[in-house]
Coordinates of C-alpha atoms (C1' of nucleotides) in Angstrom, one line a residue:
Chain A
M1087 CA -35.5 -2.3 9.9
P1088 CA -38.4 -3.8 11.4
E1089 CA -38.5 -5.3 14.9
L1090 CA -39.3 -3.4 18.0
P1091 CA -35.8 -2.1 18.8
E1092 CA -35.3 -0.8 15.2
V1093 CA -38.7 0.9 15.2
E1094 CA -38.0 2.4 18.7
T1095 CA -34.6 3.6 17.4
I1096 CA -36.3 5.5 14.6
R1097 CA -38.9 6.8 17.0
Q1098 CA -36.2 8.3 19.2
Q1099 CA -34.4 9.8 16.3
L1100 CA -37.6 11.4 15.0
E1101 CA -38.3 12.7 18.5
H1102 CA -34.9 13.9 19.5
G1103 CA -33.1 14.2 16.1
R1104 CA -29.5 13.1 15.7
P1105 CA -26.4 14.8 14.4
G1106 CA -27.4 16.6 11.2
R1107 CA -30.9 15.4 11.4
P1108 CA -33.5 17.6 13.1
S1109 CA -36.3 16.5 15.4
I1110 CA -39.7 16.6 13.7
L1111 CA -41.5 17.7 16.9
D1112 CA -43.5 20.9 16.5
K1113 CA -42.9 21.0 12.7
Q1114 CA -45.8 22.1 10.7
I1115 CA -46.8 20.1 7.6
H1116 CA -46.9 22.0 4.3
S1117 CA -48.0 19.1 2.2
G1118 CA -48.0 15.3 1.7
E1119 CA -46.8 13.6 -1.5
V1120 CA -47.7 10.0 -2.3
L1121 CA -45.1 8.6 -4.7
W1122 CA -46.6 5.1 -4.9
S1123 CA -50.3 4.9 -4.1
G1124 CA -50.2 1.3 -2.8
V1125 CA -48.3 2.6 0.3
L1126 CA -51.5 4.1 1.8
T1127 CA -53.8 1.7 3.6
A1128 CA -56.2 4.6 4.2
P1129 CA -57.4 7.1 3.3
S1130 CA -57.2 7.6 -0.5
P1131 CA -54.2 9.6 -1.8
R1132 CA -56.6 12.4 -2.6
E1133 CA -58.0 12.6 0.9
F1134 CA -54.6 12.2 2.4
T1135 CA -53.1 15.1 0.6
S1136 CA -56.0 17.3 1.4
R1137 CA -56.2 16.5 5.1
I1138 CA -52.6 16.7 6.1
P1139 CA -51.5 20.3 5.3
G1140 CA -51.4 22.6 8.3
Q1141 CA -51.2 19.8 10.9
R1142 CA -48.4 20.0 13.4
V1143 CA -46.3 17.1 14.8
H1144 CA -47.4 16.8 18.4
S1145 CA -45.4 13.7 19.5
V1146 CA -43.9 10.5 18.1
G1147 CA -44.9 7.2 19.6
R1148 CA -44.6 3.4 19.0
R1149 CA -46.9 0.5 19.5
G1150 CA -45.3 -2.9 18.7
K1151 CA -43.6 -2.4 15.3
H1152 CA -45.9 0.5 14.4
L1153 CA -44.5 4.0 14.3
L1154 CA -47.0 6.6 15.4
I1155 CA -46.7 10.2 14.4
H1156 CA -49.3 12.1 16.4
L1157 CA -50.5 15.3 14.6
S1158 CA -52.8 18.0 15.7
E1159 CA -55.9 16.2 14.3
D1160 CA -54.8 12.8 13.0
T1161 CA -52.2 10.2 13.6
L1162 CA -49.9 8.9 10.9
I1163 CA -49.3 5.2 11.5
M1164 CA -46.3 3.7 9.7
H1165 CA -45.4 0.0 9.4
L1166 CA -42.0 -0.7 7.9
R1167 CA -42.5 -4.4 7.3
M1168 CA -39.4 -6.1 5.9
S1169 CA -37.5 -3.3 4.2
G1170 CA -38.8 0.1 5.4
D1171 CA -36.9 3.1 6.6
V1172 CA -37.7 6.7 7.5
F1173 CA -35.4 9.7 6.7
V1174 CA -35.6 13.3 7.7
E1175 CA -33.6 15.6 5.4
Q1176 CA -33.7 18.9 3.6
G1177 CA -36.4 19.0 1.0
D1178 CA -34.1 19.8 -1.9
Q1179 CA -32.2 16.5 -1.6
P1180 CA -32.7 14.1 -4.5
L1181 CA -35.1 11.3 -3.9
R1182 CA -33.9 7.8 -3.2
K1183 CA -34.9 5.0 -5.5
H1184 CA -37.6 3.5 -3.2
D1185 CA -39.1 6.5 -1.5
R1186 CA -42.8 5.9 -1.4
L1187 CA -44.3 8.8 0.5
L1188 CA -43.1 12.3 1.5
I1189 CA -44.1 14.7 4.2
H1190 CA -43.0 18.3 3.4
F1191 CA -42.7 20.6 6.3
T1192 CA -43.1 24.4 6.2
D1193 CA -39.5 24.9 7.3
G1194 CA -38.2 23.2 4.2
A1195 CA -37.4 19.8 5.9
R1196 CA -38.8 16.6 4.5
L1197 CA -39.7 13.2 5.9
A1198 CA -39.4 10.3 3.5
F1199 CA -41.0 6.9 4.0
N1200 CA -38.8 4.5 2.0
N1201 CA -39.5 0.9 1.2
V1202 CA -37.5 -1.3 -1.1
R1203 CA -40.0 -4.1 -1.2
K1204 CA -43.5 -2.6 -1.4
F1205 CA -44.6 -4.2 1.8
G1206 CA -44.6 -1.2 4.1
R1207 CA -47.7 0.8 4.8
V1208 CA -48.8 4.2 6.0
Q1209 CA -52.2 5.1 7.3
L1210 CA -53.7 8.4 8.3
T1211 CA -56.4 8.1 10.9
S1212 CA -58.2 10.0 13.6
Q1213 CA -58.8 6.7 15.5
P1214 CA -55.3 5.2 16.1
G1215 CA -56.6 3.1 19.0
A1216 CA -59.1 1.3 16.8
V1217 CA -56.4 0.6 14.2
L1218 CA -54.0 -0.9 16.8
A1219 CA -56.6 -2.7 18.9
H1220 CA -55.7 -6.1 17.7
L1221 CA -52.2 -5.9 19.1
G1222 CA -51.1 -7.9 22.2
P1223 CA -49.3 -6.4 25.2
E1224 CA -46.1 -4.3 24.9
P1225 CA -43.3 -6.5 26.2
L1226 CA -41.5 -3.6 27.9
D1227 CA -44.6 -2.3 29.6
E1228 CA -44.0 -2.5 33.4
D1229 CA -47.6 -3.4 33.9
F1230 CA -47.3 -6.5 31.8
S1231 CA -46.5 -9.2 34.4
P1232 CA -45.2 -12.7 34.2
R1233 CA -48.7 -13.8 35.4
D1234 CA -50.3 -12.0 32.4
F1235 CA -47.8 -13.7 30.0
F1236 CA -48.4 -17.1 31.6
D1237 CA -52.2 -16.7 31.0
I1238 CA -51.6 -16.0 27.4
L1239 CA -49.2 -19.0 27.0
Q1240 CA -51.6 -21.3 28.8
K1241 CA -54.5 -20.3 26.5
H1242 CA -52.9 -21.8 23.5
N1243 CA -51.4 -25.1 22.5
R1244 CA -49.0 -23.6 20.0
Q1245 CA -45.3 -23.9 19.3
I1246 CA -43.8 -21.1 21.3
K1247 CA -42.0 -19.4 18.4
Y1248 CA -45.2 -19.1 16.4
L1249 CA -46.9 -17.6 19.4
L1250 CA -44.1 -15.0 20.0
L1251 CA -44.2 -14.0 16.4
D1252 CA -48.0 -13.5 16.5
Q1253 CA -48.6 -9.8 17.2
K1254 CA -52.0 -10.5 18.7
S1255 CA -50.3 -12.4 21.5
I1256 CA -47.4 -10.1 22.2
A1257 CA -46.4 -7.1 20.2
G1258 CA -43.1 -6.2 18.6
L1259 CA -41.1 -9.4 18.4
G1260 CA -39.8 -10.6 15.0
N1261 CA -37.6 -13.4 13.8
I1262 CA -34.3 -12.2 15.3
Y1263 CA -35.2 -11.2 18.8
T1264 CA -37.5 -14.2 19.2
D1265 CA -34.7 -16.6 18.5
E1266 CA -32.3 -14.7 20.8
A1267 CA -34.9 -14.6 23.6
L1268 CA -35.7 -18.3 23.3
H1269 CA -32.0 -19.1 23.4
L1270 CA -31.4 -17.0 26.4
A1271 CA -34.3 -18.6 28.2
G1272 CA -33.1 -22.1 27.2
I1273 CA -36.4 -22.9 25.5
H1274 CA -36.7 -24.9 22.3
P1275 CA -38.7 -23.0 19.6
R1276 CA -41.1 -26.0 19.1
T1277 CA -42.0 -26.2 22.8
K1278 CA -45.8 -26.0 23.2
S1279 CA -46.7 -22.7 24.9
D1280 CA -49.1 -24.4 27.4
S1281 CA -46.4 -26.8 28.5
L1282 CA -44.1 -24.1 29.9
S1283 CA -44.0 -23.7 33.7
F1284 CA -44.5 -20.4 35.4
K1285 CA -40.8 -20.3 36.2
Q1286 CA -40.0 -20.8 32.5
T1287 CA -42.5 -18.1 31.6
E1288 CA -40.8 -15.7 34.0
A1289 CA -37.4 -16.6 32.4
L1290 CA -38.8 -16.1 28.9
L1291 CA -40.3 -12.7 29.7
S1292 CA -37.1 -11.5 31.3
S1293 CA -35.1 -12.8 28.3
I1294 CA -37.4 -11.0 25.9
R1295 CA -36.9 -7.8 27.8
K1296 CA -33.2 -8.3 28.0
V1297 CA -32.7 -8.7 24.3
L1298 CA -35.1 -5.9 23.4
R1299 CA -33.4 -3.5 25.8
A1300 CA -30.0 -4.5 24.5
G1301 CA -31.2 -4.1 20.9
I1302 CA -32.5 -0.6 21.7
K1303 CA -29.3 0.4 23.5
N1304 CA -27.3 -0.6 20.4
Q1305 CA -29.8 1.1 18.2
G1306 CA -31.0 -2.1 16.5
T1307 CA -29.4 -4.7 14.3
S1308 CA -27.8 -4.3 10.9
I1309 CA -27.6 -7.4 8.9
D1310 CA -28.1 -6.6 5.3
W1311 CA -27.1 -4.1 2.7
M1312 CA -30.5 -2.5 3.2
Y1313 CA -30.6 -2.1 6.9
R1314 CA -28.8 0.8 8.3
G1315 CA -29.5 0.0 11.9
G1316 CA -27.2 -0.1 14.9
D1317 CA -24.6 -2.6 16.2
Y1318 CA -26.7 -5.3 17.9
Q1319 CA -25.6 -7.9 15.2
Q1320 CA -22.3 -8.1 17.1
Y1321 CA -24.1 -9.6 20.1
L1322 CA -26.4 -12.1 18.4
L1323 CA -25.9 -15.5 20.0
V1324 CA -27.8 -17.8 17.7
Y1325 CA -29.6 -15.8 14.9
G1326 CA -27.7 -16.3 11.6
Q1327 CA -25.1 -18.4 13.4
E1328 CA -25.8 -21.8 11.8
G1329 CA -22.7 -24.0 12.1
Q1330 CA -21.0 -21.8 14.6
N1331 CA -20.3 -22.7 18.2
C1332 CA -22.9 -21.7 20.7
P1333 CA -21.3 -19.0 22.9
Q1334 CA -22.8 -20.6 26.0
C1335 CA -21.8 -24.2 25.6
G1336 CA -19.9 -24.7 22.3
T1337 CA -22.5 -26.9 20.6
I1338 CA -23.0 -26.3 16.9
V1339 CA -26.0 -23.9 16.3
K1340 CA -28.7 -25.5 14.2
R1341 CA -31.1 -24.0 11.7
I1342 CA -34.6 -25.3 11.1
K1343 CA -37.7 -23.9 9.3
L1344 CA -40.8 -22.9 11.1
G1345 CA -43.4 -21.7 8.8
Q1346 CA -41.2 -20.3 6.1
R1347 CA -38.9 -18.7 8.5
S1348 CA -35.3 -19.7 9.4
T1349 CA -35.1 -20.5 13.1
Y1350 CA -31.8 -20.8 14.9
F1351 CA -31.2 -22.5 18.2
C1352 CA -28.7 -24.4 20.2
P1353 CA -29.7 -28.1 20.6
S1354 CA -27.9 -28.3 23.9
C1355 CA -29.0 -25.1 25.6
Q1356 CA -32.5 -25.5 24.2
P1357 CA -33.4 -29.2 24.4
Q1358 CA -36.1 -30.6 22.3
P1359 CA -39.3 -30.9 24.4
G1360 CA -40.2 -34.4 25.5
R1361 CA -36.6 -35.6 25.6
Chain B
dA1290 C1' -57.2 -23.5 16.9
dC1291 C1' -53.2 -24.5 14.6
dG1292 C1' -49.7 -24.5 11.1
dA1293 C1' -48.2 -24.9 6.4
dG1294 C1' -48.0 -22.7 1.9
dC1295 C1' -48.4 -18.8 -0.8
dG1296 C1' -48.5 -14.1 -2.3
dC1297 C1' -46.8 -9.5 -2.0
dC1298 C1' -41.9 -7.1 -4.0
dT1299 C1' -36.9 -6.0 -4.8
dG1300 C1' -32.5 -7.1 -4.3
dT1301 C1' -28.1 -9.9 -3.0
dC1302 C1' -25.4 -13.8 -3.0
dG1303 C1' -23.6 -18.3 -4.2
dG1304 C1' -23.3 -22.1 -7.4
dC1305 C1' -22.8 -23.7 -11.9
Chain C
dT883 C1' -20.3 -13.3 -17.6
dG884 C1' -25.1 -14.7 -17.1
dC885 C1' -28.7 -17.4 -15.3
dC886 C1' -31.3 -19.5 -11.5
dG887 C1' -32.6 -20.6 -7.1
dA888 C1' -32.4 -19.6 -2.2
dC889 C1' -32.9 -16.2 0.9
dA890 C1' -34.3 -11.7 3.5
dG891 C1' -36.0 -7.9 10.9
dG892 C1' -43.5 -9.1 8.0
dC893 C1' -48.0 -10.3 7.6
dG894 C1' -52.6 -11.5 5.6
dC895 C1' -54.9 -15.0 3.2
dT896 C1' -56.5 -19.7 2.3
dC897 C1' -56.9 -24.5 3.3
dG898 C1' -56.8 -29.1 5.6

DNA sequence: ACGAGCGCCTGTCGGC
DNA sequence: TGCCGACAGGCGCTCG
């Protein structure tokens, strides 16, 4: 469940709990259990299991698509990639098929990091800032201004969709919300970033914020059998809508490939640059 | 600097 | 029914 709104939804659920699922705040860790060693970027499973007992959950944060569980001494950084999920449950529940790492709490609860495809990663570090230093600005950060965004766009001569997906340029966007934001802003995904006007940049940033906020409000998007997200899929205007009528103008939504990713857009609302 | 192609994995779906 | 390819909310790596 991997873009910013889905990760933010998980963050909020870990922080506040939800019906039948407790918050993990202030829980003390009894032990860590690595079920598939490849899940750990660092440290080694041995060091991980020796360092983590006794630490307490101080707060739960997010940076881009990274989930940050701040402990007394260290921070657990989780990245769900394509198919990750996090569950909090009683420790006597049977394991799911693709649980990769467990955190057992002293009160008997358990946090499970689950990942069908083995892409997701967990890292335990005392220096979270250094691990996350490569990330671009947070799109929902009030201090991130249209002027800042414009500077980033002008620095590159890249197709805008590639730039938006690049976490070094702006953090948290993935394939769905990028397509939705570009559609809302009326910008073709192949438009060169440095050809956008300041006015278009403002529109794009406000569109990005609008779709991310709406995504969070609806607790994310559920598309697949494997994503147990929220309801935002009901509001998608172009993503996954190839052959359907654009809700804005009725034109047939097209799908093209950028990189290896499907990209959906409305040829009428988002005219090809240079035409 | 840019973008395409590929690898990493498991699973579903549609076509034959 | 089974097989086979296309596809999937990500990202790091090469290469031209």
